[in-house]
Coordinates of C-alpha atoms in Angstrom, one line a residue:
X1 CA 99.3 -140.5 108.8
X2 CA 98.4 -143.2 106.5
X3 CA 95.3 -143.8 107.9
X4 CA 94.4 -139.9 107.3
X5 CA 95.6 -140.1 103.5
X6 CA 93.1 -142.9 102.7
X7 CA 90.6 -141.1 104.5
X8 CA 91.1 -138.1 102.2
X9 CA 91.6 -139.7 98.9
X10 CA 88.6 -141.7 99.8
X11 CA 86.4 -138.5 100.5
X12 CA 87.8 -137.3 97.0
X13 CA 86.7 -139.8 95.5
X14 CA 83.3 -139.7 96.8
X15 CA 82.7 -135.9 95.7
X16 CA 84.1 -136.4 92.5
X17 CA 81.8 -139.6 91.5
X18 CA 79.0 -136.9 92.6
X19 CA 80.0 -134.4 90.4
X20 CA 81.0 -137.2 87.3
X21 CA 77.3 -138.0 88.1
X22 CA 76.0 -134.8 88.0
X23 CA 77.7 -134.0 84.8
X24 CA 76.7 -136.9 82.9
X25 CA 72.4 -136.9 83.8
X26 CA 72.2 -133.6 84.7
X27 CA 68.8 -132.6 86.7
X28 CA 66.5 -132.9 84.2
X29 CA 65.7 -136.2 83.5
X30 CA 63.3 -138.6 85.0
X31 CA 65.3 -140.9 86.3
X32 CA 69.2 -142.0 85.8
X33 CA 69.0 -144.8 83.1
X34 CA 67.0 -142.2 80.7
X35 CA 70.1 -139.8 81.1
X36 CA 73.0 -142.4 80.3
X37 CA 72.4 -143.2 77.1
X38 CA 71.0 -139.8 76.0
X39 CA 74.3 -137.9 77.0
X40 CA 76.1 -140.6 75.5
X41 CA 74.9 -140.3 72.4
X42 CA 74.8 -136.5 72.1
X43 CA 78.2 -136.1 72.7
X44 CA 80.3 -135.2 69.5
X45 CA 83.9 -135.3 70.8
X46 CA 86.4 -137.9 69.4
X47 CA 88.4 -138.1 72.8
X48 CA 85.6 -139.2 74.7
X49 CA 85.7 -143.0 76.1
X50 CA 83.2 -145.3 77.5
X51 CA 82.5 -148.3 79.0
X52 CA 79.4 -150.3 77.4
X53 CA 78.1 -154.1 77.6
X54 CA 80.2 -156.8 74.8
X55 CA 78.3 -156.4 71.5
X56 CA 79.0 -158.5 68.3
X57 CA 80.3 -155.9 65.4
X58 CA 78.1 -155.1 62.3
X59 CA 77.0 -157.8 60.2
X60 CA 76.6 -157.4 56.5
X61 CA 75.5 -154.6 54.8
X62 CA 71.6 -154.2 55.3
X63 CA 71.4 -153.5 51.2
X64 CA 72.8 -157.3 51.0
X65 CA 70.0 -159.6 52.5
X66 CA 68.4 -161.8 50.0
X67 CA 66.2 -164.2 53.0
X68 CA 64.6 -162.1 55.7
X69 CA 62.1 -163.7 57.8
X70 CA 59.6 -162.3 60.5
X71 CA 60.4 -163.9 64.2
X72 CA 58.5 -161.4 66.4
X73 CA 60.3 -162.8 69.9
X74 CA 62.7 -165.4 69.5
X75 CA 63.1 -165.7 73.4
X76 CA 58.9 -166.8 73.6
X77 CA 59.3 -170.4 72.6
X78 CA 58.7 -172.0 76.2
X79 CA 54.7 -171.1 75.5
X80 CA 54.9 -173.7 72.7
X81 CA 57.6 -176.0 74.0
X82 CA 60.0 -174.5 71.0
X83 CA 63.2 -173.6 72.3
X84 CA 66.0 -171.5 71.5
X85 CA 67.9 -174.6 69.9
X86 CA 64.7 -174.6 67.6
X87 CA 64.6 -171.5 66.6
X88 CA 68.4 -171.3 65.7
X89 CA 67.1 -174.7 63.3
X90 CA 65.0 -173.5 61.8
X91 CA 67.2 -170.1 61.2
X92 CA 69.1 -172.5 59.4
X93 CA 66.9 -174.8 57.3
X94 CA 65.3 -171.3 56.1
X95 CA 68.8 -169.8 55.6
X96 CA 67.4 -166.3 57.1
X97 CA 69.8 -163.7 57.0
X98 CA 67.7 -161.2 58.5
X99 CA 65.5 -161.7 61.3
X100 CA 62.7 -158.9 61.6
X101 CA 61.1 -158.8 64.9
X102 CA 63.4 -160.9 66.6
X103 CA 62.4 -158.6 69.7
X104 CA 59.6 -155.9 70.3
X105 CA 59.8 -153.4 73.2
X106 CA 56.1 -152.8 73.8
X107 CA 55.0 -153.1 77.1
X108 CA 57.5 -152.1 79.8
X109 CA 60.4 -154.2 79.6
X110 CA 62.7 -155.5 82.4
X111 CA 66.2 -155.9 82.6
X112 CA 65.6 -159.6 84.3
X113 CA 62.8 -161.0 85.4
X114 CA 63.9 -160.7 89.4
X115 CA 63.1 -157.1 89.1
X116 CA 59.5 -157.8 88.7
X117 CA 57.5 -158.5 92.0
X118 CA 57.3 -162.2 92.5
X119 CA 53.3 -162.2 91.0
X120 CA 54.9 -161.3 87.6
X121 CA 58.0 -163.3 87.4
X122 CA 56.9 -166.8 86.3
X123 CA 55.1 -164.7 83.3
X124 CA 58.1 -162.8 82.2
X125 CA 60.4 -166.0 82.6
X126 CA 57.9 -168.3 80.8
X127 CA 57.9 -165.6 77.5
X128 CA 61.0 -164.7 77.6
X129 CA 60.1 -160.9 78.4
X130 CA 63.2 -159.1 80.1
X131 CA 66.5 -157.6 78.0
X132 CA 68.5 -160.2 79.7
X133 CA 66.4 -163.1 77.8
X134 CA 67.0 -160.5 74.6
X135 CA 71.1 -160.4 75.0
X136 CA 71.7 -164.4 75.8
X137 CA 69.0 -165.0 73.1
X138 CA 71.3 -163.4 70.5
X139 CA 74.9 -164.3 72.0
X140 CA 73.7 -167.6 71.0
X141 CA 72.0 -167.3 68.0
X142 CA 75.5 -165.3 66.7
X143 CA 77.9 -167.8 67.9
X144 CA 75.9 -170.2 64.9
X145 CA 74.8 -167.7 62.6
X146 CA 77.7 -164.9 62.9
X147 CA 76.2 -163.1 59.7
X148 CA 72.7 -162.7 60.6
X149 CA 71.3 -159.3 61.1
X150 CA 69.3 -159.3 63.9
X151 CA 65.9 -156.8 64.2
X152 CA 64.4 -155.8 67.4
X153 CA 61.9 -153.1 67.8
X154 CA 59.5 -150.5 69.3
X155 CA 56.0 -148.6 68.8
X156 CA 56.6 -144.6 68.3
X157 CA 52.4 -144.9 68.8
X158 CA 52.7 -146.2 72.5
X159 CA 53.5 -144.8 75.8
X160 CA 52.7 -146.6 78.7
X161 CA 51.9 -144.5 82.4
X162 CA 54.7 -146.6 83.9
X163 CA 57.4 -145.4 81.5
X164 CA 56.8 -142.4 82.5
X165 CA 57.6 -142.9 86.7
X166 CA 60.7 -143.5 87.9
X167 CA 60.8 -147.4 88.5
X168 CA 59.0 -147.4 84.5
X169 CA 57.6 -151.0 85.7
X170 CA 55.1 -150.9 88.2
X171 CA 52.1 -147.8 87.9
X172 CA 52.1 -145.1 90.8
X173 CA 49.8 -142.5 91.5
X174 CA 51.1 -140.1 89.5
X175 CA 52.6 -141.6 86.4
X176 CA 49.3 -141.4 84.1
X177 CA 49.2 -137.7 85.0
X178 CA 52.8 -137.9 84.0
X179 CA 52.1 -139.7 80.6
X180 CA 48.9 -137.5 80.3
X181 CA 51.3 -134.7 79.7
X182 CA 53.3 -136.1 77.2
X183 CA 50.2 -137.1 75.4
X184 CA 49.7 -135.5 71.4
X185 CA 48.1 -132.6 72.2
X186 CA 47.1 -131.2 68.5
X187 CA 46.4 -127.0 70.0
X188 CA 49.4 -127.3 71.2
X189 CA 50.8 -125.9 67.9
X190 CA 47.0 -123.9 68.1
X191 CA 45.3 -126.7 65.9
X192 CA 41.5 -126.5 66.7
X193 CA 41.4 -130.2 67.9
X194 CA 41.5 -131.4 71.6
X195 CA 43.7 -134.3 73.0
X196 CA 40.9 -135.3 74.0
X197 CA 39.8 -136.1 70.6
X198 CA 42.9 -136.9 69.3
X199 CA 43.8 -139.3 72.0
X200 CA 40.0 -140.8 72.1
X201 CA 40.8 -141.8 68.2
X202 CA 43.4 -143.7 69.1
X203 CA 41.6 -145.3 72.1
X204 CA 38.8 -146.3 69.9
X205 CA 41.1 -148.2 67.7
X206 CA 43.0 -150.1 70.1
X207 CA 39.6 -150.9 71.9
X208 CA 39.6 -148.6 75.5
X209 CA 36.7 -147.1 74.2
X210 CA 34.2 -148.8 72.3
X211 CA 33.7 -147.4 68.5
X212 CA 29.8 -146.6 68.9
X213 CA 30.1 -145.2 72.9
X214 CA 30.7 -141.4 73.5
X215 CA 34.1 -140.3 73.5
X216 CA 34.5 -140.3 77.7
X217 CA 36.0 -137.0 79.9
X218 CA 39.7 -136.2 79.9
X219 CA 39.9 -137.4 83.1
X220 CA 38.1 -140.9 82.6
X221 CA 40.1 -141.7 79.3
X222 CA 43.2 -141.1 81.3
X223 CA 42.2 -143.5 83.8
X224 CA 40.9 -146.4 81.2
X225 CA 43.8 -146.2 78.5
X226 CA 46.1 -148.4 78.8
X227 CA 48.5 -146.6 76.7
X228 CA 48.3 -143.0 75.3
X229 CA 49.7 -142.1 71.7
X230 CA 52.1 -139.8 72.7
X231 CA 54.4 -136.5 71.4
X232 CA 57.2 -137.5 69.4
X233 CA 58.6 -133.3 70.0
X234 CA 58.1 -134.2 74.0
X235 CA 61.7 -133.9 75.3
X236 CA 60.8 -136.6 77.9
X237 CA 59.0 -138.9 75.5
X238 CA 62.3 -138.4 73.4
X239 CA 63.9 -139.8 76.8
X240 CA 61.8 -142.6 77.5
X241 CA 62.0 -143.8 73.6
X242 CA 65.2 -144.0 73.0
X243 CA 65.9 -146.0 75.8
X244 CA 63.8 -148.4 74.5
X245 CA 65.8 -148.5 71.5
X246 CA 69.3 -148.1 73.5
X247 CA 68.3 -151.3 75.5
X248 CA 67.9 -153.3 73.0
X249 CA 71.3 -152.2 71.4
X250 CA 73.2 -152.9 74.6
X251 CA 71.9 -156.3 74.3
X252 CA 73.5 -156.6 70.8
X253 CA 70.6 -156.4 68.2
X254 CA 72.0 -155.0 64.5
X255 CA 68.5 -153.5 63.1
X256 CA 65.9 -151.4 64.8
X257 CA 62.4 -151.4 63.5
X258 CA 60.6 -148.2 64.2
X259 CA 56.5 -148.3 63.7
X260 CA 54.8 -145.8 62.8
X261 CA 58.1 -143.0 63.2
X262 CA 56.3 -140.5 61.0
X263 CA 52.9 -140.8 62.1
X264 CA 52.5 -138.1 64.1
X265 CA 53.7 -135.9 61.5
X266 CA 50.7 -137.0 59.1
X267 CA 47.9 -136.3 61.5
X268 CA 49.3 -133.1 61.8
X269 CA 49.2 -132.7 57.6
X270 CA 46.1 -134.4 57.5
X271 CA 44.5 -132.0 60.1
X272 CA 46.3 -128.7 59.1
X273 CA 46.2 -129.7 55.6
X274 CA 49.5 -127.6 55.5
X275 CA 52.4 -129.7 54.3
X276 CA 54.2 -126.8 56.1
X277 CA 52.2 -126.1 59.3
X278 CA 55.3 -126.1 62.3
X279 CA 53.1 -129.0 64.1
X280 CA 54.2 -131.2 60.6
X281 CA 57.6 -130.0 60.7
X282 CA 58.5 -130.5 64.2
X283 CA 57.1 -133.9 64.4
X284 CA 58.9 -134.7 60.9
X285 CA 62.2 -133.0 62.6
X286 CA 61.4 -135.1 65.9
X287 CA 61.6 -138.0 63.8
X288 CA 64.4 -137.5 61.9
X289 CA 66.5 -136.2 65.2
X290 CA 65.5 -139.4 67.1
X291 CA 67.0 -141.7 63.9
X292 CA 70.1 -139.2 64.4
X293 CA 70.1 -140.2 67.7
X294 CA 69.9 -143.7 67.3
X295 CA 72.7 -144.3 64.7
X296 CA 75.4 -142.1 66.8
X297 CA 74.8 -144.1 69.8
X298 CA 75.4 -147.7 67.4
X299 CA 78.7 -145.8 66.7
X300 CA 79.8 -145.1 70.0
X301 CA 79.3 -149.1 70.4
X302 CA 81.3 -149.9 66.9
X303 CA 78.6 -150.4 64.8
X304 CA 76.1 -148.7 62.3
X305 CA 72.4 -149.4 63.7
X306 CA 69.8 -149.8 60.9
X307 CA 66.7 -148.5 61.5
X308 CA 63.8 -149.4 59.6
X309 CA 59.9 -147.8 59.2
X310 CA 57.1 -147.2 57.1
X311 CA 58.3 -144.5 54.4
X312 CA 56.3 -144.2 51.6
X313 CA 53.1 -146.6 51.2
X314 CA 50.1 -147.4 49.0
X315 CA 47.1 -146.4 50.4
X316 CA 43.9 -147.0 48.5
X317 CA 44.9 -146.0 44.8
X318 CA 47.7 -143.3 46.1
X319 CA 50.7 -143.1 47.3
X320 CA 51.7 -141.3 50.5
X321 CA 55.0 -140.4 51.2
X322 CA 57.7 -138.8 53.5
X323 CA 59.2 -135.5 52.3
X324 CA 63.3 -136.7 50.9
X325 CA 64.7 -134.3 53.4
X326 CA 63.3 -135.9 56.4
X327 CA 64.4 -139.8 55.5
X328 CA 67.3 -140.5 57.1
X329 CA 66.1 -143.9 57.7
X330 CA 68.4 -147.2 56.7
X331 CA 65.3 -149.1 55.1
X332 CA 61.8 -149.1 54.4
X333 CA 58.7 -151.3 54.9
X334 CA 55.7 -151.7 52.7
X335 CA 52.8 -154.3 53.3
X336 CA 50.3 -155.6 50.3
X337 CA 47.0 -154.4 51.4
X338 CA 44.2 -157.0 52.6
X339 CA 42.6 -157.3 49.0
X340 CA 45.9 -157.7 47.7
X341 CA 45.9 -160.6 49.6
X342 CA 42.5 -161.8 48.6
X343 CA 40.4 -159.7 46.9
X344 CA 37.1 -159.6 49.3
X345 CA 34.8 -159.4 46.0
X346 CA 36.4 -161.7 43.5
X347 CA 38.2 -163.9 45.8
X348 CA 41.4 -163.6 44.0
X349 CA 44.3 -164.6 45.8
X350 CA 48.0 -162.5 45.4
X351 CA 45.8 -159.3 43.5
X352 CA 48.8 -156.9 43.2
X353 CA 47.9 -153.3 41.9
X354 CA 50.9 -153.3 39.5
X355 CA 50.7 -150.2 37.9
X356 CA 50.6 -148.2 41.5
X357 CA 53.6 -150.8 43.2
X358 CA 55.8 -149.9 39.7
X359 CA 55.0 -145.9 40.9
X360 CA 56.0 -146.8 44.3
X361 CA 58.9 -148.8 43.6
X362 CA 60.3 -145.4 41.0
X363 CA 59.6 -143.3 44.0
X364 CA 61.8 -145.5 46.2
X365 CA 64.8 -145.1 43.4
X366 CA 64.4 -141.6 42.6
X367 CA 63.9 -140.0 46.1
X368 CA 65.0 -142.2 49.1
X369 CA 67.5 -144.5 47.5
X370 CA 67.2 -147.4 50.3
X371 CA 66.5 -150.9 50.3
X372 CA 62.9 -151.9 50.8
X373 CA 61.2 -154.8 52.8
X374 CA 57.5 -156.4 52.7
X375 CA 56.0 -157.5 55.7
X376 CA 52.4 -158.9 56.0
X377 CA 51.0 -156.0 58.3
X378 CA 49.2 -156.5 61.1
X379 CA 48.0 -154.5 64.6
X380 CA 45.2 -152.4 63.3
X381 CA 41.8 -152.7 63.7
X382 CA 39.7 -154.5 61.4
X383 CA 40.3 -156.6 58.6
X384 CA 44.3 -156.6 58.6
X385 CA 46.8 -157.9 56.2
X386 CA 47.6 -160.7 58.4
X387 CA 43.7 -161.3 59.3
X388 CA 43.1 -162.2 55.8
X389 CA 46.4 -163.9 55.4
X390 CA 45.7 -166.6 58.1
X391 CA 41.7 -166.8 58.9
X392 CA 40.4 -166.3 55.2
X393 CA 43.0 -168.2 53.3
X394 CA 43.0 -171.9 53.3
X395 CA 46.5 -173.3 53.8
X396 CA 46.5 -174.4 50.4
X397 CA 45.4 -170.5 49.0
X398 CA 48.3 -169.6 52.1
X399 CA 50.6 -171.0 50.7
X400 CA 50.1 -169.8 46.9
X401 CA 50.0 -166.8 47.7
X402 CA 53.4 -166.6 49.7
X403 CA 54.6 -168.0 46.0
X404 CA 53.3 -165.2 44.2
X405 CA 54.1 -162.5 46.8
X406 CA 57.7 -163.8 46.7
X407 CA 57.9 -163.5 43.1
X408 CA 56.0 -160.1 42.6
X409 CA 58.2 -158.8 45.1
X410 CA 61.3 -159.8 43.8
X411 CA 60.9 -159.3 40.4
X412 CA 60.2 -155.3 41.8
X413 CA 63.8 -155.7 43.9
X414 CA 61.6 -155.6 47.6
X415 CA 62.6 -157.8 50.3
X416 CA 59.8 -160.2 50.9
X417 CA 59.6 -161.1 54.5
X418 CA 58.7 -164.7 55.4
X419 CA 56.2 -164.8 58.1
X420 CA 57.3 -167.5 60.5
X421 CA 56.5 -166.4 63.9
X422 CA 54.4 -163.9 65.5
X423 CA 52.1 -160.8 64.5
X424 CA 48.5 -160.7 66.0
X425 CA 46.0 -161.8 63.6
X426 CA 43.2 -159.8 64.7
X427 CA 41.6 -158.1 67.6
X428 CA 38.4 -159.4 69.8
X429 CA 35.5 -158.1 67.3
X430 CA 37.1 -160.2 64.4
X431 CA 35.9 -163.5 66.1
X432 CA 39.4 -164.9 65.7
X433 CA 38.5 -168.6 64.7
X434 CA 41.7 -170.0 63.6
X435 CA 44.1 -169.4 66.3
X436 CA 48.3 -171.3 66.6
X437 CA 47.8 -174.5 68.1
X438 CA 44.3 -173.7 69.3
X439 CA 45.1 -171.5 71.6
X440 CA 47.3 -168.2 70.9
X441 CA 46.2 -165.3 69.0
X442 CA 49.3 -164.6 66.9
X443 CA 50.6 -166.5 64.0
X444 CA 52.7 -169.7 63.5
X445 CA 53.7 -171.1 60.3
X446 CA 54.3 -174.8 61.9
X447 CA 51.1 -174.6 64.1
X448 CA 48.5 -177.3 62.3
X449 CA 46.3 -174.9 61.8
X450 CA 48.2 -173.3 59.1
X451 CA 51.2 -175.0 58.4
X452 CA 53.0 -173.0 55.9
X453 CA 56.4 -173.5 57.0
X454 CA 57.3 -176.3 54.3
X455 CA 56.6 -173.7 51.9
X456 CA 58.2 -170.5 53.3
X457 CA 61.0 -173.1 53.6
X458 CA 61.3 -174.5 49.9
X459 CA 61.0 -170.9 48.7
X460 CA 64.2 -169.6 50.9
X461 CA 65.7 -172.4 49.7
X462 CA 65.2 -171.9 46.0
X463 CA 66.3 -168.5 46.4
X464 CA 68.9 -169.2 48.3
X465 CA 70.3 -172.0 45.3
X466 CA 70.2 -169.2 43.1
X467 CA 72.9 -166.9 44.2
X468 CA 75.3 -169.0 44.0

């Protein structure tokens, strides 16, 4: 009789956990870790409980840092003999209290490295590449600096064909026709411009297609893109973004930096030249849903997230901006431009348009009412913030201008961001001459070749002396 019982309950139990599964992903999603997070976030009642990874509680207010410093991976250290123990030092000796970039989720990311094939695990293990590197990375880091607020971060410009299959880290047959379909698609909203041509733009500048070669067929860009800028209104790119994002909150980070969140939404302005055209106010409302998103999800774990992004920037002698009732953003980034750094005609070094960063800087007070941060900017083609910043600068013009950027900055109230670690200085047709340690092709402020971490230190330091 017994024996029957446990029979039964154990039969219950199994058609239950089917339907419990059911319920919570549902048919539509692509595969089951998309779903978990995204019904998790969604849901709005107050009796609802969950079961989620350990994550340390919110660290100060994001409106409090004075010392923010770029790390872009703080798990990559093994490629330079730097490790963790390192980094934490010199976390310490610059007394950060923000860390942008700690983490980036670009390429597809792993949860360890044993779930890559065996070809691609030494790689992912020797930079530190998997969320499992991420979480112990910042376990440690907050057992010695509790305060800190830790920054990862993602591309709303990238969608890789693997994301979009179901194991999202090796490519299958049909994942770029997948991706393809989630692709910006500008007649979509009946816009007289082709993916084709949109998407082509976009291969151009991250070099699949060579800027003076005919834009190729749909079918052959598919094939040679490695990424495709995709739909930020696609319900399945939605998916496959935020759990980018949710990944990286599981593992514990505090701040999520968002590139390029309203970019979509520009084109569409820029191509409509509507500022009402529904392609801009979809992709505006996509943007502002998926920061919705984000900050319920931090709550169901305890915490506020912050999310950062490009708001309202100089470009040339204007200013574009995001309409007020879109922002719903924690913080915002600005970048000097390249001839701010040094002006390509005069040779000027720290040339800061101050009558248009004084407009820009009212703008911030009057509409948006959030902190802002400046980062050297770097990614694009051409010649970047951060291109001119480490190949045209000497280290002695390096490090005067991170004293004047520092003290223009502040004097406006902006957060200027410290470039320790990472950002890539400049793609193939640049002729990169300088590179870290004669080797890498992304930016070190203690490799010899540049060596401005003595400064970026003394300055933290000095600023640090003065709040108290």
């Amino acid at each position: 009789m017994n024996k029957k019982i446990y029979l039964l309950i154990g039969f219950l139990g199994i058609i239950l956990s089917i339907g419990l599964k059911f319920h919570l992903f549902g048919k539509g999603c692509i595969r089951e870790v998309y779903c978990r997070p995204l019904q998790y976030a969604e849901s709005d009642s107050n009796n609802e409980k969950y079961s989620y990874p350990e994550i340390w509680s919110s660290p100060k207010n994001i409106s409090q840092i004075k010392i923010a410093v770029q790390y872009r991976y703080v798990t990559d250290g093994k490629v330079i003999e730097r490790s963790l123990d390192d980094v934490i030092r010199i976390l310490k000796e610059t007394k950060a209290d923000f860390i942008f970039q700690g983490w980036m989720t670009q390429k597809p990311c792993p949860d360890k490295c044993s779930d890559l094939s065996w070809r691609y695990r030494e790689r992912c293990r020797l930079f530190g590449y998997s969320y499992e590197h991420l979480k112990e990375a910042i376990l440690r880091i907050k057992k010695e600096l509790p305060d800190i607020v830790f920054c990862g971060g993602t591309q709303a410009e990238f969608l890789y064909p693997e994301e979009a299959g179901r194991s999202y880290l090796i490519l299958e047959p049909q994942d770029r026709d997948r991706a393809w379909k989630m692709a910006l698609n500008p007649k979509k909203w009946g816009i007289n411009v082709s993916k084709r041509k949109i998407q082509c733009y976009w291969a151009r500048r991250w070099g699949s297609v060579d800027r003076d070669e005919p834009c190729p067929s749909d079918e052959e860009l598919k094939q040679r893109m490695r990424k495709f800028f995709p739909d930020l209104t696609n319900p399945e790119f939605q998916e496959i973004f935020l759990e980018r994002i949710y990944k990286q909150i599981d593992a514990s980070v505090d701040a999520i930096w968002i590139d390029m969140l309203y970019m979509q939404a520009q084109l569409m302005r820029l191509l409509t030249k509507e500022p009402n055209h529904p392609a801009v106010i979809e992709s505006y409302k996509a943007a502002k849903k998926i920061v919705k998103k984000i900050h319920k999800y931090g709550e169901r774990k305890g915490k506020h997230i912050y999310v950062i992004t490009w708001v309202s920037v100089i470009r040339g002698k204007s200013i574009i901006g995001v309409p007020k009732k879109y922002v719903n953003v924690d913080a915002a980034m600005v970048s000097p431009s390249p001839d701010e750094i040094k002006d390509k005609f005069t040779g000027k070094i720290g040339n800061f348009n101050e009558e248009l960063w004084k407009e820009l800087v009212k703008k911030f007070k009057k509409e948006y009412k959030i902190p802002i941060f400046a980062m050297i900017d770097y990614g694009g083609p051409g010649r970047t913030p951060l291109y001119v910043f480490s190949q045209e600068l000497s280290k002695k013009e390096a490090k005067e201008f991170l004293r004047k950027a520092d003290k223009f900055f502040s004097q406006k109230g902006i957060i200027f961001i410290y470039p320790l670690h990472g950002g890539d200085m400049g793609r193939k047709k640049m002729r990169i001459k300088k590179l870290s340690y004669s080797k890498f092709n992304w930016y070190d402020s203690l490799a010899p070749e540049f060596e401005t971490y003595e400064m970026i230190k003394k300055l933290a330091q000095s600023k640090k002396a003065k709040l108290f």
